PDB file of C-alpha atoms in Angstrom:
ATOM      1  CA  UNK A1239     -64.382 -81.829  77.477  1.00  0.00           C
ATOM      2  CA  UNK A1240     -60.957 -80.239  77.528  1.00  0.00           C
ATOM      3  CA  UNK A1241     -61.621 -78.608  80.861  1.00  0.00           C
ATOM      4  CA  UNK A1242     -62.061 -82.061  82.432  1.00  0.00           C
ATOM      5  CA  UNK A1243     -58.695 -83.320  81.303  1.00  0.00           C
ATOM      6  CA  UNK A1244     -55.621 -83.884  83.435  1.00  0.00           C
ATOM      7  CA  UNK A1245     -53.699 -82.029  80.741  1.00  0.00           C
ATOM      8  CA  UNK A1246     -55.657 -78.830  81.406  1.00  0.00           C
ATOM      9  CA  UNK A1247     -55.026 -79.093  85.122  1.00  0.00           C
ATOM     10  CA  UNK A1248     -51.336 -79.674  84.460  1.00  0.00           C
ATOM     11  CA  UNK A1249     -51.141 -76.560  82.278  1.00  0.00           C
ATOM     12  CA  UNK A1250     -52.816 -74.496  84.975  1.00  0.00           C
ATOM     13  CA  UNK A1251     -50.386 -75.682  87.653  1.00  0.00           C
ATOM     14  CA  UNK A1252     -47.412 -75.043  85.363  1.00  0.00           C
ATOM     15  CA  UNK A1253     -48.665 -71.543  84.582  1.00  0.00           C
ATOM     16  CA  UNK A1254     -49.192 -70.867  88.292  1.00  0.00           C
ATOM     17  CA  UNK A1255     -45.708 -72.172  89.031  1.00  0.00           C
ATOM     18  CA  UNK A1256     -44.081 -69.789  86.577  1.00  0.00           C
ATOM     19  CA  UNK A1257     -46.105 -66.753  87.610  1.00  0.00           C
ATOM     20  CA  UNK A1258     -46.209 -67.341  91.374  1.00  0.00           C
ATOM     21  CA  UNK A1259     -42.493 -68.036  91.582  1.00  0.00           C
ATOM     22  CA  UNK A1260     -41.536 -65.229  89.259  1.00  0.00           C
ATOM     23  CA  UNK A1261     -43.771 -62.476  90.620  1.00  0.00           C
ATOM     24  CA  UNK A1262     -45.152 -63.591  93.974  1.00  0.00           C
ATOM     25  CA  UNK A1263     -48.408 -65.336  94.793  1.00  0.00           C
ATOM     26  CA  UNK A1264     -50.414 -62.340  95.944  1.00  0.00           C
ATOM     27  CA  UNK A1265     -49.262 -60.224  93.011  1.00  0.00           C
ATOM     28  CA  UNK A1266     -50.691 -62.687  90.472  1.00  0.00           C
ATOM     29  CA  UNK A1267     -54.426 -63.043  89.921  1.00  0.00           C
ATOM     30  CA  UNK A1268     -56.296 -66.067  88.612  1.00  0.00           C
ATOM     31  CA  UNK A1269     -57.017 -64.186  85.379  1.00  0.00           C
ATOM     32  CA  UNK A1270     -53.288 -64.080  84.614  1.00  0.00           C
ATOM     33  CA  UNK A1271     -52.891 -67.777  85.396  1.00  0.00           C
ATOM     34  CA  UNK A1272     -55.827 -68.734  83.176  1.00  0.00           C
ATOM     35  CA  UNK A1273     -54.489 -66.577  80.350  1.00  0.00           C
ATOM     36  CA  UNK A1274     -51.016 -68.094  80.609  1.00  0.00           C
ATOM     37  CA  UNK A1275     -52.515 -71.586  80.575  1.00  0.00           C
ATOM     38  CA  UNK A1276     -54.651 -70.774  77.554  1.00  0.00           C
ATOM     39  CA  UNK A1277     -57.991 -71.405  79.262  1.00  0.00           C
ATOM     40  CA  UNK A1278     -60.856 -69.332  80.592  1.00  0.00           C
ATOM     41  CA  UNK A1279     -61.205 -68.315  84.207  1.00  0.00           C
ATOM     42  CA  UNK A1280     -64.325 -70.470  84.336  1.00  0.00           C
ATOM     43  CA  UNK A1281     -62.232 -73.491  83.351  1.00  0.00           C
ATOM     44  CA  UNK A1282     -59.682 -72.643  86.056  1.00  0.00           C
ATOM     45  CA  UNK A1283     -62.424 -72.593  88.666  1.00  0.00           C
ATOM     46  CA  UNK A1284     -63.710 -75.905  87.351  1.00  0.00           C
ATOM     47  CA  UNK A1285     -60.395 -77.507  88.323  1.00  0.00           C
ATOM     48  CA  UNK A1286     -59.690 -75.391  91.416  1.00  0.00           C
ATOM     49  CA  UNK A1287     -62.527 -74.113  93.558  1.00  0.00           C
ATOM     50  CA  UNK A1288     -60.421 -71.162  94.757  1.00  0.00           C
ATOM     51  CA  UNK A1289     -57.069 -69.486  94.348  1.00  0.00           C
ATOM     52  CA  UNK A1290     -56.025 -71.085  97.635  1.00  0.00           C
ATOM     53  CA  UNK A1291     -56.591 -74.518  96.100  1.00  0.00           C
ATOM     54  CA  UNK A1292     -54.403 -73.501  93.167  1.00  0.00           C
ATOM     55  CA  UNK A1293     -51.705 -72.317  95.576  1.00  0.00           C
ATOM     56  CA  UNK A1294     -51.810 -75.656  97.377  1.00  0.00           C
ATOM     57  CA  UNK A1295     -51.478 -77.514  94.057  1.00  0.00           C
ATOM     58  CA  UNK A1296     -48.572 -75.282  93.024  1.00  0.00           C
ATOM     59  CA  UNK A1297     -46.611 -76.034  96.190  1.00  0.00           C
ATOM     60  CA  UNK A1298     -47.520 -79.712  96.135  1.00  0.00           C
ATOM     61  CA  UNK A1299     -46.175 -79.981  92.592  1.00  0.00           C
ATOM     62  CA  UNK A1300     -42.865 -78.487  93.756  1.00  0.00           C
ATOM     63  CA  UNK A1301     -42.530 -80.550  96.941  1.00  0.00           C
ATOM     64  CA  UNK A1302     -41.082 -83.928  95.945  1.00  0.00           C
ATOM     65  CA  UNK A1303     -39.291 -82.706  92.786  1.00  0.00           C
ATOM     66  CA  UNK A1304     -37.409 -80.058  94.803  1.00  0.00           C
ATOM     67  CA  UNK A1305     -36.343 -82.582  97.414  1.00  0.00           C
ATOM     68  CA  UNK A1306     -35.491 -85.092  94.697  1.00  0.00           C
ATOM     69  CA  UNK A1307     -33.156 -82.662  92.960  1.00  0.00           C
ATOM     70  CA  UNK A1308     -31.150 -82.154  96.143  1.00  0.00           C
ATOM     71  CA  UNK A1309     -31.131 -85.869  96.859  1.00  0.00           C
ATOM     72  CA  UNK A1310     -29.846 -86.489  93.347  1.00  0.00           C
ATOM     73  CA  UNK A1311     -27.099 -83.920  93.714  1.00  0.00           C
ATOM     74  CA  UNK A1312     -26.112 -85.372  97.086  1.00  0.00           C
ATOM     75  CA  UNK A1313     -25.587 -88.699  95.284  1.00  0.00           C
ATOM     76  CA  UNK A1314     -27.717 -90.871  97.524  1.00  0.00           C
ATOM     77  CA  UNK A1315     -26.729 -92.894 100.591  1.00  0.00           C
ATOM     78  CA  UNK A1316     -23.516 -94.188  98.994  1.00  0.00           C
ATOM     79  CA  UNK A1317     -21.635 -90.924  99.583  1.00  0.00           C
ATOM     80  CA  UNK A1318     -20.453 -89.976 103.099  1.00  0.00           C
ATOM     81  CA  UNK A1319     -22.717 -87.590 104.986  1.00  0.00           C
ATOM     82  CA  UNK A1320     -20.123 -84.797 104.915  1.00  0.00           C
ATOM     83  CA  UNK A1321     -19.855 -85.015 101.146  1.00  0.00           C
ATOM     84  CA  UNK A1322     -23.616 -85.034 100.667  1.00  0.00           C
ATOM     85  CA  UNK A1323     -24.110 -82.027 102.914  1.00  0.00           C
ATOM     86  CA  UNK A1324     -21.341 -80.125 101.155  1.00  0.00           C
ATOM     87  CA  UNK A1325     -22.983 -80.844  97.798  1.00  0.00           C
ATOM     88  CA  UNK A1326     -26.334 -79.563  99.045  1.00  0.00           C
ATOM     89  CA  UNK A1327     -24.875 -76.132  99.762  1.00  0.00           C
ATOM     90  CA  UNK A1328     -22.829 -76.154  96.575  1.00  0.00           C
ATOM     91  CA  UNK A1329     -26.023 -76.798  94.637  1.00  0.00           C
ATOM     92  CA  UNK A1330     -27.706 -73.933  96.455  1.00  0.00           C
ATOM     93  CA  UNK A1331     -24.920 -71.622  95.323  1.00  0.00           C
ATOM     94  CA  UNK A1332     -25.252 -72.879  91.748  1.00  0.00           C
ATOM     95  CA  UNK A1333     -29.022 -72.329  91.815  1.00  0.00           C
ATOM     96  CA  UNK A1334     -28.605 -68.809  93.172  1.00  0.00           C
ATOM     97  CA  UNK A1335     -26.308 -67.852  90.303  1.00  0.00           C
ATOM     98  CA  UNK A1336     -29.169 -68.410  87.858  1.00  0.00           C
ATOM     99  CA  UNK A1337     -30.676 -65.090  86.775  1.00  0.00           C
ATOM    100  CA  UNK A1338     -34.189 -66.519  87.226  1.00  0.00           C
ATOM    101  CA  UNK A1339     -33.557 -67.594  90.822  1.00  0.00           C
ATOM    102  CA  UNK A1340     -35.974 -66.003  93.290  1.00  0.00           C
ATOM    103  CA  UNK A1341     -35.119 -67.881  96.467  1.00  0.00           C
ATOM    104  CA  UNK A1342     -37.036 -70.737  98.060  1.00  0.00           C
ATOM    105  CA  UNK A1343     -40.608 -70.901  96.817  1.00  0.00           C
ATOM    106  CA  UNK A1344     -41.777 -72.488 100.077  1.00  0.00           C
ATOM    107  CA  UNK A1345     -40.227 -69.873 102.351  1.00  0.00           C
ATOM    108  CA  UNK A1346     -41.532 -67.074 100.162  1.00  0.00           C
ATOM    109  CA  UNK A1347     -45.035 -68.546 100.077  1.00  0.00           C
ATOM    110  CA  UNK A1348     -45.117 -68.928 103.862  1.00  0.00           C
ATOM    111  CA  UNK A1349     -43.890 -65.347 104.316  1.00  0.00           C
ATOM    112  CA  UNK A1350     -46.561 -63.945 102.003  1.00  0.00           C
ATOM    113  CA  UNK A1351     -49.239 -65.478 104.225  1.00  0.00           C
ATOM    114  CA  UNK A1352     -47.432 -65.286 107.559  1.00  0.00           C
ATOM    115  CA  UNK A1353     -50.405 -63.592 109.183  1.00  0.00           C
ATOM    116  CA  UNK A1354     -53.017 -66.070 107.950  1.00  0.00           C
ATOM    117  CA  UNK A1355     -53.450 -69.052 110.259  1.00  0.00           C
ATOM    118  CA  UNK A1356     -53.561 -72.442 108.524  1.00  0.00           C
ATOM    119  CA  UNK A1357     -53.254 -70.965 105.050  1.00  0.00           C
ATOM    120  CA  UNK A1358     -52.478 -73.616 102.377  1.00  0.00           C
ATOM    121  CA  UNK A1359     -49.219 -71.803 101.598  1.00  0.00           C
ATOM    122  CA  UNK A1360     -48.003 -72.194 105.162  1.00  0.00           C
ATOM    123  CA  UNK A1361     -49.206 -75.793 105.368  1.00  0.00           C
ATOM    124  CA  UNK A1362     -47.502 -76.702 102.104  1.00  0.00           C
ATOM    125  CA  UNK A1363     -44.279 -74.980 103.110  1.00  0.00           C
ATOM    126  CA  UNK A1364     -44.222 -76.689 106.505  1.00  0.00           C
ATOM    127  CA  UNK A1365     -44.816 -80.094 104.930  1.00  0.00           C
ATOM    128  CA  UNK A1366     -41.933 -79.639 102.504  1.00  0.00           C
ATOM    129  CA  UNK A1367     -39.501 -78.332 105.103  1.00  0.00           C
ATOM    130  CA  UNK A1368     -40.319 -81.192 107.484  1.00  0.00           C
ATOM    131  CA  UNK A1369     -39.773 -83.665 104.659  1.00  0.00           C
ATOM    132  CA  UNK A1370     -36.397 -82.064 103.838  1.00  0.00           C
ATOM    133  CA  UNK A1371     -35.373 -82.083 107.501  1.00  0.00           C
ATOM    134  CA  UNK A1372     -36.453 -85.714 107.804  1.00  0.00           C
ATOM    135  CA  UNK A1373     -34.254 -86.650 104.861  1.00  0.00           C
ATOM    136  CA  UNK A1374     -31.267 -84.953 106.504  1.00  0.00           C
ATOM    137  CA  UNK A1375     -31.993 -86.811 109.733  1.00  0.00           C
ATOM    138  CA  UNK A1376     -32.140 -90.162 107.919  1.00  0.00           C
ATOM    139  CA  UNK A1377     -28.860 -89.336 106.193  1.00  0.00           C
ATOM    140  CA  UNK A1378     -27.149 -88.568 109.495  1.00  0.00           C
ATOM    141  CA  UNK A1379     -28.632 -91.533 111.314  1.00  0.00           C
ATOM    142  CA  UNK A1380     -27.312 -93.746 108.521  1.00  0.00           C
ATOM    143  CA  UNK A1381     -23.801 -92.860 109.661  1.00  0.00           C
ATOM    144  CA  UNK A1382     -24.582 -93.306 113.316  1.00  0.00           C
ATOM    145  CA  UNK A1383     -24.376 -89.586 114.086  1.00  0.00           C
ATOM    146  CA  UNK A1384     -25.300 -88.826 117.671  1.00  0.00           C
ATOM    147  CA  UNK A1385     -28.320 -86.527 118.077  1.00  0.00           C
ATOM    148  CA  UNK A1386     -29.087 -86.752 114.347  1.00  0.00           C
ATOM    149  CA  UNK A1387     -32.471 -85.046 114.779  1.00  0.00           C
ATOM    150  CA  UNK A1388     -30.947 -82.005 116.463  1.00  0.00           C
ATOM    151  CA  UNK A1389     -28.161 -81.743 113.887  1.00  0.00           C
ATOM    152  CA  UNK A1390     -30.617 -82.092 110.992  1.00  0.00           C
ATOM    153  CA  UNK A1391     -32.591 -79.173 112.386  1.00  0.00           C
ATOM    154  CA  UNK A1392     -29.468 -77.058 112.763  1.00  0.00           C
ATOM    155  CA  UNK A1393     -28.467 -77.750 109.163  1.00  0.00           C
ATOM    156  CA  UNK A1394     -31.998 -76.916 108.033  1.00  0.00           C
ATOM    157  CA  UNK A1395     -31.721 -73.549 109.787  1.00  0.00           C
ATOM    158  CA  UNK A1396     -28.393 -72.908 108.054  1.00  0.00           C
ATOM    159  CA  UNK A1397     -29.898 -73.904 104.707  1.00  0.00           C
ATOM    160  CA  UNK A1398     -32.898 -71.591 104.860  1.00  0.00           C
ATOM    161  CA  UNK A1399     -30.852 -68.845 106.493  1.00  0.00           C
ATOM    162  CA  UNK A1400     -28.357 -68.926 103.647  1.00  0.00           C
ATOM    163  CA  UNK A1401     -31.118 -68.812 101.036  1.00  0.00           C
ATOM    164  CA  UNK A1402     -32.611 -65.766 102.742  1.00  0.00           C
ATOM    165  CA  UNK A1403     -29.281 -63.962 103.025  1.00  0.00           C
ATOM    166  CA  UNK A1404     -28.467 -64.625  99.380  1.00  0.00           C
ATOM    167  CA  UNK A1405     -31.866 -63.272  98.389  1.00  0.00           C
ATOM    168  CA  UNK A1406     -31.361 -60.137 100.470  1.00  0.00           C
ATOM    169  CA  UNK A1407     -27.753 -59.388  99.538  1.00  0.00           C
ATOM    170  CA  UNK A1408     -27.478 -61.133  96.154  1.00  0.00           C
ATOM    171  CA  UNK A1409     -24.244 -62.641  97.428  1.00  0.00           C
ATOM    172  CA  UNK A1410     -23.903 -66.375  96.818  1.00  0.00           C
ATOM    173  CA  UNK A1411     -20.960 -66.684  99.217  1.00  0.00           C
ATOM    174  CA  UNK A1412     -23.522 -67.107 101.993  1.00  0.00           C
ATOM    175  CA  UNK A1413     -24.030 -70.641 100.674  1.00  0.00           C
ATOM    176  CA  UNK A1414     -20.323 -71.379 101.167  1.00  0.00           C
ATOM    177  CA  UNK A1415     -20.370 -69.938 104.681  1.00  0.00           C
ATOM    178  CA  UNK A1416     -23.457 -71.953 105.634  1.00  0.00           C
ATOM    179  CA  UNK A1417     -21.968 -75.103 104.159  1.00  0.00           C
ATOM    180  CA  UNK A1418     -18.776 -74.636 106.153  1.00  0.00           C
ATOM    181  CA  UNK A1419     -20.804 -74.118 109.327  1.00  0.00           C
ATOM    182  CA  UNK A1420     -22.808 -77.276 108.620  1.00  0.00           C
ATOM    183  CA  UNK A1421     -19.627 -79.315 108.242  1.00  0.00           C
ATOM    184  CA  UNK A1422     -18.271 -77.849 111.475  1.00  0.00           C
ATOM    185  CA  UNK A1423     -21.429 -78.916 113.281  1.00  0.00           C
ATOM    186  CA  UNK A1424     -21.199 -82.370 111.735  1.00  0.00           C
ATOM    187  CA  UNK A1425     -17.612 -82.753 112.906  1.00  0.00           C
ATOM    188  CA  UNK A1426     -18.570 -81.631 116.410  1.00  0.00           C
ATOM    189  CA  UNK A1427     -21.284 -84.304 116.560  1.00  0.00           C
ATOM    190  CA  UNK A1428     -18.788 -86.951 115.477  1.00  0.00           C
ATOM    191  CA  UNK A1429     -16.397 -86.242 118.336  1.00  0.00           C
ATOM    192  CA  UNK A1430     -16.739 -88.745 121.131  1.00  0.00           C
ATOM    193  CA  UNK A1431     -15.648 -87.449 124.491  1.00  0.00           C
ATOM    194  CA  UNK A1432     -13.046 -89.653 126.126  1.00  0.00           C
ATOM    195  CA  UNK A1433     -13.992 -90.910 129.597  1.00  0.00           C
ATOM    196  CA  UNK A1434     -12.608 -88.734 132.368  1.00  0.00           C
ATOM    197  CA  UNK A1435     -10.204 -90.658 134.606  1.00  0.00           C
ATOM    198  CA  UNK A1436      -9.446 -89.591 138.178  1.00  0.00           C
ATOM    199  CA  UNK A1437      -5.943 -88.163 138.619  1.00  0.00           C
ATOM    200  CA  UNK A1438      -3.329 -90.657 139.810  1.00  0.00           C
ATOM    201  CA  UNK A1439      -1.252 -89.808 142.863  1.00  0.00           C
ATOM    202  CA  UNK A1440       2.484 -89.950 142.398  1.00  0.00           C
ATOM    203  CA  UNK A1441       4.077 -92.904 144.144  1.00  0.00           C
ATOM    204  CA  UNK A1442       0.966 -95.026 144.034  1.00  0.00           C
ATOM    205  CA  UNK A1443      -1.951 -95.271 146.401  1.00  0.00           C
ATOM    206  CA  UNK A1444      -1.458 -94.105 149.958  1.00  0.00           C
ATOM    207  CA  UNK A1445      -1.404 -96.840 152.557  1.00  0.00           C
ATOM    208  CA  UNK A1446      -4.010 -96.750 155.261  1.00  0.00           C
TER     209      UNK A1446
END
């Protein structure tokens, strides 16, 4: 039967993706998702036992592709870390200029269910953000950056902070500012402090 097919499930997830991202998860009911997918609500519940399961599938479907797009833009491990990080924020600015841009789907999903412990939206968002942060850490470690884990977390904070500010103010220059801050942090982590030498007395060492 059609309702048993992977194609039907794919259509449901794609419909959920469009509606949840465009209008918000809580604002969209399963009836609207089923209608957009061209199936009955009964068929939707055959593939997903609850709306929460559909939410989890929606975020899971976005997880690796979202990360992959940024990895592709960054141009892989061949480019220097500074160049890759700069490209990440440039891509954010480009994305935000799109009239259909609604911010980060993972941050928005987590915020919608901020008061619900262990909700699939929060779990899915946390998994994606940890994966993104882990990629940044690997990138930095590849160049021998000191404290790569700490720097990756700082850049992640700048990334999500910029997305939020752009969403609030509709001003894409926040991406440029965050990118500049990320590069400043990267440069600071590159600096190796020279060993401190004791001051030399004029005229040489004093005789005993």
